[in-house]
XYZ file of C-alpha atoms in Angstrom:
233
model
C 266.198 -56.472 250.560
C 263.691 -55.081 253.095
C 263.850 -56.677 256.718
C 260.564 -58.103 257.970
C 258.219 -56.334 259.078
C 260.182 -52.864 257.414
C 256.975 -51.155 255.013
C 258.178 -52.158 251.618
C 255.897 -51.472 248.722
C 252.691 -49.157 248.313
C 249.977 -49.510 245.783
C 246.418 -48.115 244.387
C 243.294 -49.725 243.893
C 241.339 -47.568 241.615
C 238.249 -47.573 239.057
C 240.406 -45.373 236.692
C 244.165 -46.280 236.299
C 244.521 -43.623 234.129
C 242.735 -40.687 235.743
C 245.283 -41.816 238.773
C 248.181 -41.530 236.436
C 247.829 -37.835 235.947
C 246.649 -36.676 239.386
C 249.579 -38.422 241.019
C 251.819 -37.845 238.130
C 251.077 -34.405 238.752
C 251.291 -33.936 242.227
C 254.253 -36.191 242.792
C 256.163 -36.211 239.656
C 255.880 -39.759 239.129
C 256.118 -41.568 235.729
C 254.374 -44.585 234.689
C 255.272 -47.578 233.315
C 252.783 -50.865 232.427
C 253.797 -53.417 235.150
C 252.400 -57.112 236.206
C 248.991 -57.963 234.790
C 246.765 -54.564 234.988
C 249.325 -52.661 237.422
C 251.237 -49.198 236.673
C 254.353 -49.289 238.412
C 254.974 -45.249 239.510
C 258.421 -44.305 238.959
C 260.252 -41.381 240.780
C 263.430 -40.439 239.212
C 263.271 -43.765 237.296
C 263.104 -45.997 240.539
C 260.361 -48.098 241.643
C 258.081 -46.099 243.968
C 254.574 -46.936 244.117
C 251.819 -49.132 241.557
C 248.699 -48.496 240.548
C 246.195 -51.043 239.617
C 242.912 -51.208 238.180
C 239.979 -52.687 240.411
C 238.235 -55.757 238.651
C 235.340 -55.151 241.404
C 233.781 -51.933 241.673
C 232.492 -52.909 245.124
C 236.397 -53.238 246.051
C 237.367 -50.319 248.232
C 239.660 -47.019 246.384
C 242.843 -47.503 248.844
C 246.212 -47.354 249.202
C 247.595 -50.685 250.542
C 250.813 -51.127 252.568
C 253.145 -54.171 251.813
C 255.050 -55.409 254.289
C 258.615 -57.762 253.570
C 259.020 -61.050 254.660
C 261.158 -63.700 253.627
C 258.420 -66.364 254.342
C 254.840 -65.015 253.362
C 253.497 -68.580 254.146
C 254.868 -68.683 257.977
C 253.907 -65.177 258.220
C 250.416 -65.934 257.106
C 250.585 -68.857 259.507
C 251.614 -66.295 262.470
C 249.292 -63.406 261.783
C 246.247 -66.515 261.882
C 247.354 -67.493 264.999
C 247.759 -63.692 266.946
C 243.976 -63.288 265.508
C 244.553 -61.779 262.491
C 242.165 -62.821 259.316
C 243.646 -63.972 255.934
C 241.585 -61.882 252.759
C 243.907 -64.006 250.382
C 246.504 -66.620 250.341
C 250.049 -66.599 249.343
C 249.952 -66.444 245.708
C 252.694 -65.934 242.967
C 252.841 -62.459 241.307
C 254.677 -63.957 238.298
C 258.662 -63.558 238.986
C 258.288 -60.314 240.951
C 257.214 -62.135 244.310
C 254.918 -63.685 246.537
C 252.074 -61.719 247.951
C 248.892 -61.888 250.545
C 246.455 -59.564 252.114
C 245.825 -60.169 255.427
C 244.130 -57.972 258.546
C 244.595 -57.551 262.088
C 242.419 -58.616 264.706
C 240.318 -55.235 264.528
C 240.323 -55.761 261.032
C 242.446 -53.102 259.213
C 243.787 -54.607 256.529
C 247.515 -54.976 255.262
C 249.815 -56.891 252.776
C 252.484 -58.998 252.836
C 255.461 -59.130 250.092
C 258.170 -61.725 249.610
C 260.499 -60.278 247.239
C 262.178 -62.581 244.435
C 262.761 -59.920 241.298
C 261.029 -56.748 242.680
C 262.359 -56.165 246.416
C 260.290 -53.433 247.132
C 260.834 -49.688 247.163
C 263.869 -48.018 245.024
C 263.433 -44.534 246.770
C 261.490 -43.491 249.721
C 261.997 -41.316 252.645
C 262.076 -38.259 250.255
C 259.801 -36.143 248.294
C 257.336 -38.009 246.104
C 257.640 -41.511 247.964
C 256.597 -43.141 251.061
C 257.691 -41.769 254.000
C 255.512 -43.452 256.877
C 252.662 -45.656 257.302
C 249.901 -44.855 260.292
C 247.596 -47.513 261.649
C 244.416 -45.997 263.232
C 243.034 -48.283 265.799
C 240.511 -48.738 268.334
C 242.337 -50.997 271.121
C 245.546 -49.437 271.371
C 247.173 -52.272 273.519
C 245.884 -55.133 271.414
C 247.939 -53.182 268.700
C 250.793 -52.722 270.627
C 250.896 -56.820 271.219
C 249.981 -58.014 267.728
C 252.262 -55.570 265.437
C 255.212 -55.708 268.569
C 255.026 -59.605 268.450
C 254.569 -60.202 264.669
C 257.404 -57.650 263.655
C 259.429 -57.553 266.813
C 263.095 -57.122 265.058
C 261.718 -54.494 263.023
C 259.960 -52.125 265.644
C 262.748 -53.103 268.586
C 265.861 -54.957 267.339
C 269.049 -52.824 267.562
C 268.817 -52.035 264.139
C 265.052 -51.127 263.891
C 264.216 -47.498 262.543
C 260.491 -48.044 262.566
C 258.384 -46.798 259.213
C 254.741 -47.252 260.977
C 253.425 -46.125 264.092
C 249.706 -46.157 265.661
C 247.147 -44.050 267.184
C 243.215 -43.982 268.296
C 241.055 -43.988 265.486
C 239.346 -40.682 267.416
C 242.691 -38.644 266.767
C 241.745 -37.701 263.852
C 238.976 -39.690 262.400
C 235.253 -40.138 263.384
C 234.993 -42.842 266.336
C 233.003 -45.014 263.631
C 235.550 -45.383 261.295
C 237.512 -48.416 260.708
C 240.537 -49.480 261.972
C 242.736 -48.763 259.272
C 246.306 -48.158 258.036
C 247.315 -44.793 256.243
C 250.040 -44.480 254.015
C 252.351 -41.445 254.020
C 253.697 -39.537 251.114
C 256.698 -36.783 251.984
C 256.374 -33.128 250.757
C 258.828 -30.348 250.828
C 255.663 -27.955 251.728
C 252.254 -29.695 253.195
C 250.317 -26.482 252.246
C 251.708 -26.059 248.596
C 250.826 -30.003 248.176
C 247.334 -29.357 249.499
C 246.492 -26.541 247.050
C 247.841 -29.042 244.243
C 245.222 -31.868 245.703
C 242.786 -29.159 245.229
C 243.505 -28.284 241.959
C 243.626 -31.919 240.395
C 240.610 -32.472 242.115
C 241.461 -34.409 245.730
C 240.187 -32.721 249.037
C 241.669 -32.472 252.611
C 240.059 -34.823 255.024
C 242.525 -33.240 258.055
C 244.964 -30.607 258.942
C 247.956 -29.538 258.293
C 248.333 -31.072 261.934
C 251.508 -31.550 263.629
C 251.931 -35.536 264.645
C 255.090 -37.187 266.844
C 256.532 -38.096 263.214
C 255.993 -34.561 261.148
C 254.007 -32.234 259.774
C 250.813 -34.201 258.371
C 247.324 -33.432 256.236
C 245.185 -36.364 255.541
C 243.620 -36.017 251.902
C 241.783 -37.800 249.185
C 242.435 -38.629 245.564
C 239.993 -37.620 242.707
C 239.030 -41.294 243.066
C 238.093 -41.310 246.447
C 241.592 -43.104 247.913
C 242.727 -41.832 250.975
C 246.344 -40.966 251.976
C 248.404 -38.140 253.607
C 251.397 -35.807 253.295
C 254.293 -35.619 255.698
C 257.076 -33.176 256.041
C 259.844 -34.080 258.299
């Protein structure tokens, strides 16, 4: 079991489940299997990596969400309200796998939360072809810094913490009118040979190859429209 607070579980929205199948099947060397309600779980090496699921609103966003574990998604609901934050959906059952919500910060970038009962989370990451980091891009810096530091203290500073998210200035990279926002991180043996294959299965490169505190990062888009990046470390 993840710690709270530790990034545990990635997943899609998209119009076209199927169309995301074969561009990240392709460019990560994921498999797919059918999952909980309309979601693809992504399998690397046979272990739980990623999900894709289809959007039942077109005027839903084409992102890549974060999940973060808790043990209590209710109290951390409860906490998250009461440092600011906004709650885009309860608590709610996803059958035996867990408990999830979606909730934001107080600038409004917008995260999950997972309570693990069957599925804990992530069965690889750290190498190629699974998460490797998650970046939040915000506008207030210090109001970050207290929210995140205070709602997952143990994980960012307890003796045992080996942080999986960090944060920087929307400006660093993005236009000063985008959204605060968190980016998920996929790990590459070779950021340029992963950026031709975005090109070729139709993606294109928002930013970089750039070198960040954490690695060697591009920022691209899916054929869909979601936006994520590559990391080498």
């Amino acid at each position: 079991m993840y710690a709270e607070g530790v990034p545990c579980w990635v997943d899609a929205q998209l119009a076209d489940v199927e169309a995301g199948k074969r561009f990240y099947g392709e460019l990560f060397g994921w498999t797919f299997e059918d999952w909980f309600g309309s979601f693809a779980q992504a399998l690397k090496d046979g272990e739980p990596v990623a999900a894709l699921v289809r959007k039942v609103d077109g005027r839903l966003p084409t992102v890549w969400t974060v999940y973060f574990a808790t043990p209590d998604a209710v109290a951390l609901v409860r906490r998250v309200r009461e440092a600011g934050g906004q709650i885009v959906s309860a608590p709610v059952p996803a059958g035996d796998l867990g408990v999830t919500a979606l909730v934001t910060d107080p600038e409004g970038a917008v995260f999950a939360l997972w309570q693990p009962q069957e599925h804990p989370g992530f069965g690889r990451r750290h190498e190629p072809g699974t998460f490797a980091w998650a970046e939040l891009y915000a506008r207030d810096a210090e109001a970050a810094d207290a929210f995140y530091g205070d709602l997952f203290q143990e994980a960012l500073f307890g003796p045992d913490a080996e942080p999986d998210f960090g944060r920087a200035p929307v400006s660093d990279v993005f236009p000063a009118e985008m959204p605060p926002h968190f980016l998920v991180h996929f790990a590459v043996e070779d950021v340029p040979a992963a950026l031709e294959d975005v090109l070729r299965l139709g993606g294109r490169v928002q930013a970089g190859p750039f070198e960040a505190s954490y690695g060697t990062v591009a920022v691209v888009t899916d054929n869909q429209g979601a936006s994520f990046a590559l990391l080498h470390r």
